[in-house]
Tab-separated table of C-alpha atoms in Angstrom:
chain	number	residue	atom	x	y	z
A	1	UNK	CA	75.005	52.620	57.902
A	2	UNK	CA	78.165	54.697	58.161
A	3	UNK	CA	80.873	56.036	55.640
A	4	UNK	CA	81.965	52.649	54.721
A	5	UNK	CA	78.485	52.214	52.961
A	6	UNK	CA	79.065	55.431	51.421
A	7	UNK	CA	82.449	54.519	50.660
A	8	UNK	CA	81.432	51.325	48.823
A	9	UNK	CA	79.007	53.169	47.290
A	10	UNK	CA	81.520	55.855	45.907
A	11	UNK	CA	83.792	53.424	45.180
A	12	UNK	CA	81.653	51.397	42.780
A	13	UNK	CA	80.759	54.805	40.961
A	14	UNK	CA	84.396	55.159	39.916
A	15	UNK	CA	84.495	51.633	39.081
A	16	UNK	CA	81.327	52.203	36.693
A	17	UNK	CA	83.474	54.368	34.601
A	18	UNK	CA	82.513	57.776	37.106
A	19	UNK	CA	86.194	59.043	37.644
A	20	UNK	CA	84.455	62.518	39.244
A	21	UNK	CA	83.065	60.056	41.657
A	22	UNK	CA	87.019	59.345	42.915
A	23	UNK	CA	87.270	63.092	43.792
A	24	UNK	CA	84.440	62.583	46.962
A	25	UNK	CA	86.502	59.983	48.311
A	26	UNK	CA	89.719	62.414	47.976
A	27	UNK	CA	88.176	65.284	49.535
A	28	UNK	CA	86.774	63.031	52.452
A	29	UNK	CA	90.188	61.617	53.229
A	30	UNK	CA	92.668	63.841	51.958
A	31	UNK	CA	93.204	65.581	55.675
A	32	UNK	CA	93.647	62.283	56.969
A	33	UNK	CA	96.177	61.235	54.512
A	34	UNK	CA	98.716	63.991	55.073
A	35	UNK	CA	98.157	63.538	58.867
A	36	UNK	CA	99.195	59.720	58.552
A	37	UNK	CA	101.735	60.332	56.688
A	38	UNK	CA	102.898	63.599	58.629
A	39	UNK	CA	104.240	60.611	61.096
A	40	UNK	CA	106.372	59.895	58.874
A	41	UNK	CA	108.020	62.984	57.190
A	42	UNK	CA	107.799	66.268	58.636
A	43	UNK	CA	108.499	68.090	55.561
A	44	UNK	CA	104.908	70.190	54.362
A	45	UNK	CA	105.723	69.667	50.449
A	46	UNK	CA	106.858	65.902	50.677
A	47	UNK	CA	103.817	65.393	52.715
A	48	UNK	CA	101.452	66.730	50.460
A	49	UNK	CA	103.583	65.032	47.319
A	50	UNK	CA	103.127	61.502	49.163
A	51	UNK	CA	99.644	61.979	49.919
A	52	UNK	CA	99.377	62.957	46.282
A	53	UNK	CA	101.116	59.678	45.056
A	54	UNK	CA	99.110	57.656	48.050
A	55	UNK	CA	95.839	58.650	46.120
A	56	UNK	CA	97.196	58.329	42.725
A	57	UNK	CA	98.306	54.681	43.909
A	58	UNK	CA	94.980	53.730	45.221
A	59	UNK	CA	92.996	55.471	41.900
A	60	UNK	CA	95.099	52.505	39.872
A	61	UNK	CA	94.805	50.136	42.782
A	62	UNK	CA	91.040	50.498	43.075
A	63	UNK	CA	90.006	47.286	40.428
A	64	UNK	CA	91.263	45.301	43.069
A	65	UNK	CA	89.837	46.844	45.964
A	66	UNK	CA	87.136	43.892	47.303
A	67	UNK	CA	85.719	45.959	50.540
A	68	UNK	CA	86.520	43.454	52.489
A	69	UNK	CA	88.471	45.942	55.138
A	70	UNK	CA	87.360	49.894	55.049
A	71	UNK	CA	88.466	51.734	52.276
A	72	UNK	CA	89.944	54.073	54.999
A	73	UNK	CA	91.781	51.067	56.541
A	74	UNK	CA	93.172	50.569	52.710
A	75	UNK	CA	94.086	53.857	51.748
A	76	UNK	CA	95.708	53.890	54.989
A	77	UNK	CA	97.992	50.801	54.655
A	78	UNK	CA	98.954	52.137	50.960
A	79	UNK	CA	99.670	55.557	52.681
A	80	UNK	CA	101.997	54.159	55.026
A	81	UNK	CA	103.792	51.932	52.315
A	82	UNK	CA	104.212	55.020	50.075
A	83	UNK	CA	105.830	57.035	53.453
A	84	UNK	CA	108.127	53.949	54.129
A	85	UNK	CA	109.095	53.354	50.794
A	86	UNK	CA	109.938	56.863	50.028
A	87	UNK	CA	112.385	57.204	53.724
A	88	UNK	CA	113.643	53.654	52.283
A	89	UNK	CA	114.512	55.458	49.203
A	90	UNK	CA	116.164	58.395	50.578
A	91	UNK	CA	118.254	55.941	53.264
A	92	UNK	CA	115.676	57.452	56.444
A	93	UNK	CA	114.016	55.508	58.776
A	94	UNK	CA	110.975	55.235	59.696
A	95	UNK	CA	109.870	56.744	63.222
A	96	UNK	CA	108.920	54.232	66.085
A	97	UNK	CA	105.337	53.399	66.504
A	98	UNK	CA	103.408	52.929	63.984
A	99	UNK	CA	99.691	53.266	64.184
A	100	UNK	CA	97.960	49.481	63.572
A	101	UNK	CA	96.453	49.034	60.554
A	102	UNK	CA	93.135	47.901	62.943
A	103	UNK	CA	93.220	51.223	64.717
A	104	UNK	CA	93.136	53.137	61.147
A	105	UNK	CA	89.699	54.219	61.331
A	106	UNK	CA	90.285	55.779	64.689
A	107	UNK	CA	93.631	56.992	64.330
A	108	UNK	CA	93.505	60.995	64.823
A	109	UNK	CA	96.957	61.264	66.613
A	110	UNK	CA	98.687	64.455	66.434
A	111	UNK	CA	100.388	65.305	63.679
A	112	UNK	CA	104.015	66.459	63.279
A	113	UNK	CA	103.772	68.185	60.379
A	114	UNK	CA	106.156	70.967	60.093
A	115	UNK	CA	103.645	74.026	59.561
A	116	UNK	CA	105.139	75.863	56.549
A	117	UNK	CA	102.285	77.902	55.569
A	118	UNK	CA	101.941	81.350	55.086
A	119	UNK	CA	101.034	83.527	58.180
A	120	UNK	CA	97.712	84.261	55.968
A	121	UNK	CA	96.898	80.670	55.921
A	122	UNK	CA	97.210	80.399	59.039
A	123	UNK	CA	95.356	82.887	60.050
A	124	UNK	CA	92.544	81.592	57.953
A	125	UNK	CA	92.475	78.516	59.322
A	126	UNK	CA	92.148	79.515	62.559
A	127	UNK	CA	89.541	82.191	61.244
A	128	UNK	CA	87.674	78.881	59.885
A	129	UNK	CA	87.733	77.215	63.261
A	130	UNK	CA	86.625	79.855	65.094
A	131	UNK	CA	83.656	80.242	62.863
A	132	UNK	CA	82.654	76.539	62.874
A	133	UNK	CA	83.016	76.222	66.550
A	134	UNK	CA	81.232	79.798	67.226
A	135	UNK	CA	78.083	78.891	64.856
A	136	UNK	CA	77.869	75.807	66.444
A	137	UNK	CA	77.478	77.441	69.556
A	138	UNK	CA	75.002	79.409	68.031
A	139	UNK	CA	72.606	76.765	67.248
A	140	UNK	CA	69.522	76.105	69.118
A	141	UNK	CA	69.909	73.095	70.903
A	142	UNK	CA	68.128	70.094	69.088
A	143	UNK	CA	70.699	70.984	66.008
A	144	UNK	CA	73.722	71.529	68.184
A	145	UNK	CA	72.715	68.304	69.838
A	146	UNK	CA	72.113	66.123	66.670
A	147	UNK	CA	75.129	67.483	64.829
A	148	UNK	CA	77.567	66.707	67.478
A	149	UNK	CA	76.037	63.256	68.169
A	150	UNK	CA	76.365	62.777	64.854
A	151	UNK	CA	80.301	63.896	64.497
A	152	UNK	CA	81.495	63.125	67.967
A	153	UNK	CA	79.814	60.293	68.956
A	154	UNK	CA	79.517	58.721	65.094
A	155	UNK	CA	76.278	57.761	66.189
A	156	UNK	CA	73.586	56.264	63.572
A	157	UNK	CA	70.355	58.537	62.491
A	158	UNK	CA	68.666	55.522	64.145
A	159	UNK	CA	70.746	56.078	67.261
A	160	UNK	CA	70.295	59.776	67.517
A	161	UNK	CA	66.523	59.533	66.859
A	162	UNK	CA	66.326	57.082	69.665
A	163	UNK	CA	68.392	59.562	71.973
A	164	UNK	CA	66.812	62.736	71.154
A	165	UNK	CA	63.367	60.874	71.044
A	166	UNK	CA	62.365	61.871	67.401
A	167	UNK	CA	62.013	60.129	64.411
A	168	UNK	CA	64.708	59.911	61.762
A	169	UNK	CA	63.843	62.176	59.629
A	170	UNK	CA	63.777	64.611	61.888
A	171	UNK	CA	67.307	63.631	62.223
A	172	UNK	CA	67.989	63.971	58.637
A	173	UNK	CA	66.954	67.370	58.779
A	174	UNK	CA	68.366	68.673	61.957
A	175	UNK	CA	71.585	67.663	60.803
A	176	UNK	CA	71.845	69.251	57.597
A	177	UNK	CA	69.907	72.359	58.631
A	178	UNK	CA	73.496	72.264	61.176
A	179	UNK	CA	75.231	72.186	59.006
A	180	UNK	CA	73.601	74.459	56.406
A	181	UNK	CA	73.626	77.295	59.245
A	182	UNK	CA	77.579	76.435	59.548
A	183	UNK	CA	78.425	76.242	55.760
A	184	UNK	CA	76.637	80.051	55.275
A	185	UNK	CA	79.309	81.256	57.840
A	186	UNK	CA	81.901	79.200	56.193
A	187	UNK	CA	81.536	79.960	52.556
A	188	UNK	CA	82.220	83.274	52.025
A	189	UNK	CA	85.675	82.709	53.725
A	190	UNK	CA	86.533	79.908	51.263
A	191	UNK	CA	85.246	82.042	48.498
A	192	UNK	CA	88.259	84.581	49.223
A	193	UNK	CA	90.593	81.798	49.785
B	1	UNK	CA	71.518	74.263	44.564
B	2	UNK	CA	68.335	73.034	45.972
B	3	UNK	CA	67.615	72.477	49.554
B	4	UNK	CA	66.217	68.647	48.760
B	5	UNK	CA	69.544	67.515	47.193
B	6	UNK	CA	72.116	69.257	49.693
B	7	UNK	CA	70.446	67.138	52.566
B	8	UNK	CA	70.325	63.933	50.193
B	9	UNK	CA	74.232	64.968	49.906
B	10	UNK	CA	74.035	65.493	53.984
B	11	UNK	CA	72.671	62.441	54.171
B	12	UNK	CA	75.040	59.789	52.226
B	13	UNK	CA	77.828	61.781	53.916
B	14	UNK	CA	76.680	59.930	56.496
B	15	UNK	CA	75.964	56.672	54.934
B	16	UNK	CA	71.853	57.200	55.573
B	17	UNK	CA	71.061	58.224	51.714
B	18	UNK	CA	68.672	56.218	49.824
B	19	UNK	CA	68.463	57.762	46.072
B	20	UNK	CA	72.519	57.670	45.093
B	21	UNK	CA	72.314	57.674	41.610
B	22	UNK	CA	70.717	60.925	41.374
B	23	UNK	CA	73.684	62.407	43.630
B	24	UNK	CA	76.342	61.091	41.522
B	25	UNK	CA	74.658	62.445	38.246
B	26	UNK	CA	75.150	65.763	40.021
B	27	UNK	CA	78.276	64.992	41.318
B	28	UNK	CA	79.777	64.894	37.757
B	29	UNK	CA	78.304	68.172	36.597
B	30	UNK	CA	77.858	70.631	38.993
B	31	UNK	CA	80.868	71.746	40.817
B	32	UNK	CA	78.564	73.581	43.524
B	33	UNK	CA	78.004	70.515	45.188
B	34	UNK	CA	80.999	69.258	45.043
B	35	UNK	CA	82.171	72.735	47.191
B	36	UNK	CA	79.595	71.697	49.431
B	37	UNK	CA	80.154	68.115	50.262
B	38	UNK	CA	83.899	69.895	50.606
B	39	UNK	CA	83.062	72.112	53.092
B	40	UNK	CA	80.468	69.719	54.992
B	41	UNK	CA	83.774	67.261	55.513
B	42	UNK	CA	85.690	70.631	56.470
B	43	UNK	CA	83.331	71.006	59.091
B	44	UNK	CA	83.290	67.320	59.705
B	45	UNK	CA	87.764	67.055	59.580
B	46	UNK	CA	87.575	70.681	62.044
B	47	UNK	CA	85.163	69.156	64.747
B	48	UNK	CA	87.136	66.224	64.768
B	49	UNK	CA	90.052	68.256	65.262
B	50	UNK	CA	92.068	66.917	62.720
B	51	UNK	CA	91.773	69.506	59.790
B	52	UNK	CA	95.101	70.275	57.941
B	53	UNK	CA	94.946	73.462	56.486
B	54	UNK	CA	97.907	72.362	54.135
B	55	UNK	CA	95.066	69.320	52.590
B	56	UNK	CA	93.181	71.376	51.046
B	57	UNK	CA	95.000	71.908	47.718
B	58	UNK	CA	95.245	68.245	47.576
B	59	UNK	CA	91.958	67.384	46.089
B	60	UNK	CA	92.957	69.498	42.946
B	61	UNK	CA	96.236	68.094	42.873
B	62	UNK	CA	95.129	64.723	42.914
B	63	UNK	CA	92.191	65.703	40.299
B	64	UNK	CA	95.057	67.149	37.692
B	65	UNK	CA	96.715	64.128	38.059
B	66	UNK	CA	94.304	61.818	37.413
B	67	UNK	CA	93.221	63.398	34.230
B	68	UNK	CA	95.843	61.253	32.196
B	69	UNK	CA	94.295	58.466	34.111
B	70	UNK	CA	92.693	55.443	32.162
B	71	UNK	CA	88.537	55.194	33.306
B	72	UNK	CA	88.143	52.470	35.736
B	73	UNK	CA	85.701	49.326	35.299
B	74	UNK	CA	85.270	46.995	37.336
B	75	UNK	CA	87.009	43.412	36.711
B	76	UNK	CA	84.333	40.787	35.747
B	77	UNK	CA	85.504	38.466	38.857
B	78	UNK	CA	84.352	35.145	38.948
B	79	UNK	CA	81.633	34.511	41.356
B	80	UNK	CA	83.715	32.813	44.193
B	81	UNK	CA	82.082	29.496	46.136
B	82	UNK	CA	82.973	29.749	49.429
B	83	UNK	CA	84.863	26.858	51.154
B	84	UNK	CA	81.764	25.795	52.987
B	85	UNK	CA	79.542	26.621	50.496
B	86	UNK	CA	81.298	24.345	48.039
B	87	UNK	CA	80.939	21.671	50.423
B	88	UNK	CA	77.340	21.607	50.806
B	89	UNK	CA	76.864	22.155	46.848
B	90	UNK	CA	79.341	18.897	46.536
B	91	UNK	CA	77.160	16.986	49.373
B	92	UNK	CA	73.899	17.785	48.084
B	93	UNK	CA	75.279	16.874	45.117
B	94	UNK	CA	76.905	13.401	45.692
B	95	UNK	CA	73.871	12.375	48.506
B	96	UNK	CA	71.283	13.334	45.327
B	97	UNK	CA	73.152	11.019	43.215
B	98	UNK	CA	72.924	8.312	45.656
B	99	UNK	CA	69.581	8.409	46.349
B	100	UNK	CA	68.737	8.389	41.816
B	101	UNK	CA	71.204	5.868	41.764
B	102	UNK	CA	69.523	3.209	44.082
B	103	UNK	CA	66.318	4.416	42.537
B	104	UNK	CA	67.337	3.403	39.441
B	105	UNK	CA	68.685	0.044	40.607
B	106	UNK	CA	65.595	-0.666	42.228
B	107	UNK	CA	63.698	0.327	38.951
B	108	UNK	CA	65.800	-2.083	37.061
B	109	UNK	CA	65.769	-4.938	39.209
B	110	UNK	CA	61.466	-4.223	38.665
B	111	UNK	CA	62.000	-4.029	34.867
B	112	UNK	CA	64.160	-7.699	34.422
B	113	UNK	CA	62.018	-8.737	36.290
B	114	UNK	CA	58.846	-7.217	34.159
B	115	UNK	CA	61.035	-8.386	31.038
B	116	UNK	CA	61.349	-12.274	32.795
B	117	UNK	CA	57.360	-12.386	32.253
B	118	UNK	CA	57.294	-10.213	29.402
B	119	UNK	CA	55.082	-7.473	30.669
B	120	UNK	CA	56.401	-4.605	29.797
B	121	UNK	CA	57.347	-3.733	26.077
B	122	UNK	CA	60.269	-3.162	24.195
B	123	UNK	CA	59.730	0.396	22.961
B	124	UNK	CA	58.233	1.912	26.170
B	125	UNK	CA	61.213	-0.183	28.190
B	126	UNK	CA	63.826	1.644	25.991
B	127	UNK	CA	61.937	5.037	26.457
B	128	UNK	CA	62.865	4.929	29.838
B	129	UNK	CA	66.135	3.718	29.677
B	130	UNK	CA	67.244	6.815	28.136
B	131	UNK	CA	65.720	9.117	30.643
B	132	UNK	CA	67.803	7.341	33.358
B	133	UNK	CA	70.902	7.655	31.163
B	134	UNK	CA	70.105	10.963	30.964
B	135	UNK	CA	69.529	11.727	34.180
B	136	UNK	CA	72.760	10.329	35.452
B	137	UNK	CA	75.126	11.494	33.001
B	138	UNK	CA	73.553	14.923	34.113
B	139	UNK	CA	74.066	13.871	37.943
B	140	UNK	CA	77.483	12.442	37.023
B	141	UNK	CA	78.325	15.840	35.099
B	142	UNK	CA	77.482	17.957	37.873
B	143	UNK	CA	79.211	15.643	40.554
B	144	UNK	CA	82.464	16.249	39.039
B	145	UNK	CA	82.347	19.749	38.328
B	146	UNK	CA	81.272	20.159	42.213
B	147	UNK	CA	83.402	17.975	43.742
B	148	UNK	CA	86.535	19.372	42.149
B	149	UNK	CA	85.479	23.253	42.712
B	150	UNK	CA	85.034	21.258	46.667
B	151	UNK	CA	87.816	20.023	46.882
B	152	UNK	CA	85.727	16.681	47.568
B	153	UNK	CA	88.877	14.216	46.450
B	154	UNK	CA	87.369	11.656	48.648
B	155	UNK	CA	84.637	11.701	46.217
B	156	UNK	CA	86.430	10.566	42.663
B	157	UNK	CA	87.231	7.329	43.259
B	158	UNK	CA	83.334	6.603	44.065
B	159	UNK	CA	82.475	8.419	40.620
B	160	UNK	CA	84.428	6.589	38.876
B	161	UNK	CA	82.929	3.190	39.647
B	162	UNK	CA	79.381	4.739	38.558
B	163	UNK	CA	79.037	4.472	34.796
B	164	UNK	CA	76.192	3.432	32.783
B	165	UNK	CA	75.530	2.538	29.169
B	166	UNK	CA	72.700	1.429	27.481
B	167	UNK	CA	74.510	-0.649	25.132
B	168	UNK	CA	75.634	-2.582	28.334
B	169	UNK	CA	72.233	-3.076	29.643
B	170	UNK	CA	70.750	-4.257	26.724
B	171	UNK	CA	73.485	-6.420	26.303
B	172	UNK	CA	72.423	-7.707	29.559
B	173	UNK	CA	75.882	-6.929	31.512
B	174	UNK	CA	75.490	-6.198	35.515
B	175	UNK	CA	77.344	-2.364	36.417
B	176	UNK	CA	79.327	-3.342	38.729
């Protein structure tokens, strides 16, 4: 099990008429998007307006969507289309190097994104970082350990029970009670935002 | 929101949920949740280092968008034979059509002979001539919808030799 069951699972949701269901997989995958497509233009707005149009795009591409790659792996291919097609459009060229469609899924390159945010955003996003990473620190171990086996290593409950010697539900729980502790740090930030 | 369904929502974040349904009835109406399973990939996207801080108006972007957006439904696809699945359907096919067709010669071959001595009578003989007709105009039927969705063109010119027709046998004509 991974996110591309969850993924298939979201995915036939919106094809069962749940359009609300589409907004999971945006808010999954929407940092992703602009940082694939931040390869390509380095422009914040036109970034954010392609990655806009790259969801939009799959929303009315999803019918024919047949899992047989990761969703990821085709959102990504219709992101990079939409960057290329727009440079095409305005007589650019694409950059060298292109990430392989293959390597989507573990694609996190840097980005070269042109930061034009405010000096308050900013500074809330590192403010958000710090948090995350200093509650994390904060955690006794056996959450600290099953949350970043989880993230890091993208290890399977099944995995992480084996590792940590417990059984999965303990898992289950250790991870969101992680991330619980994290998200009571984190929302009252995001509440201001 | 309760405790139970945030770690069912921590859960098929990581593809380890069982009860979905239930999640995505929540999903539609309560917009807490959807914060939350926001902020658990925020976590997720900053531990991963590859949080964009510009991303985060996208999901309401993309949301106002879509509002003019026809619902989605899922095309009614044909269920697809695979290539070697066809194959063995057309096999199993065309060897089960052998095997009923040199039953039924054998059977006949009994049966003129039965009618030479004049054991075996009229009604019950034409009884059972129309089961075998039956039966392999249903074999016959299927064999040629298989072999075609197979791709089994070897197989045609062998079904069309195999014909059968009662009017024939009484007649006393041989298939050839």
């Amino acid at each position: 099990m991974g996110d591309r069951e969850s993924d298939q699972a979201l995915v036939e949701q919106v094809l069962s008429g749940d359009k609300r269901a589409f907004d999971a997989l945006v808010l999954r995958y929407q940092s992703r998007v602009v940082k694939v497509i931040s390869r390509y233009v380095r422009d914040a707005t036109e970034a954010l307006d392609l990655s806009q149009e790259t969801f939009i795009k799959a929303y009315r591409a999803l019918p024919n969507f047949r899992g047989e790659s990761a969703f990821y792996t085709w959102l990504y291919r219709i992101a990079i289309n939409t960057a290329k097609n727009f440079l095409s459009s305005q007589g650019r060229r694409p950059p060298q190097g292109d990430v392989a469609v293959e390597d989507a899924e573990f694609y996190e390159g840097p980005s070269e994104l042109k930061d034009t945010a405010t000096p308050e955003r900013n500074l809330m996003r590192d403010e958000i970082e710090r948090v995350i990473f200093k509650t994390i620190e904060s955690l006794p171990e056996e959450l600290r350990t099953a949350i970043t086996l989880r993230e890091l290593e993208d290890m399977s409950y099944e995995e992480i029970a084996e590792t940590m010697g417990c059984p999965i539900g303990t898992v289950r729980s250790r991870i969101f009670r992680a991330r619980e502790a994290i998200d009571k740090q984190l929302e009252p930030l995001l509440s201001d935002e | 929101m309760k405790n139970e369904l945030k770690e069912s929502l921590s859960a098929f974040m990581d593809g380890e949920a069982t009860a979905q349904q239930a999640l995505f009835e929540q999903f539609k109406v309560n917009a807490a949740m959807r914060h939350t399973w926001a902020r658990y990939h925020l976590i997720r996207d900053v531990m991963k280092h590859r949080h964009v801080s510009q991303a985060t108006v996208l999901s309401q972007r993309v949301a106002q968008a879509l509002q003019d957006e026809p619902i989605l439904f899922a095309p009614q696809h044909k269920r697809r034979i695979t290539r070697h699945t066809g194959q063995l359907i057309g096999w199993s096919v065309a060897a089960s059509l052998m095997l009923v067709t040199a039953i039924w010669f054998s059977q006949r071959t009994l049966s003129v002979d039965e009618e030479a001595v004049g054991l075996t009578a009229f009604n019950q003989e034409g009884q059972a001539t129309a089961e075998v007709e039956q039966t392999l105009s249903d074999y016959i039927v299927s064999h040629n919808e298989y072999s075609a969705s197979a791709k089994m063109q070897g197989m045609l010119p062998y079904t069309r030799l195999i014909s059968y027709s009662s009017t024939q046998q009484q007649a006393g004509n041989r298939i050839e």
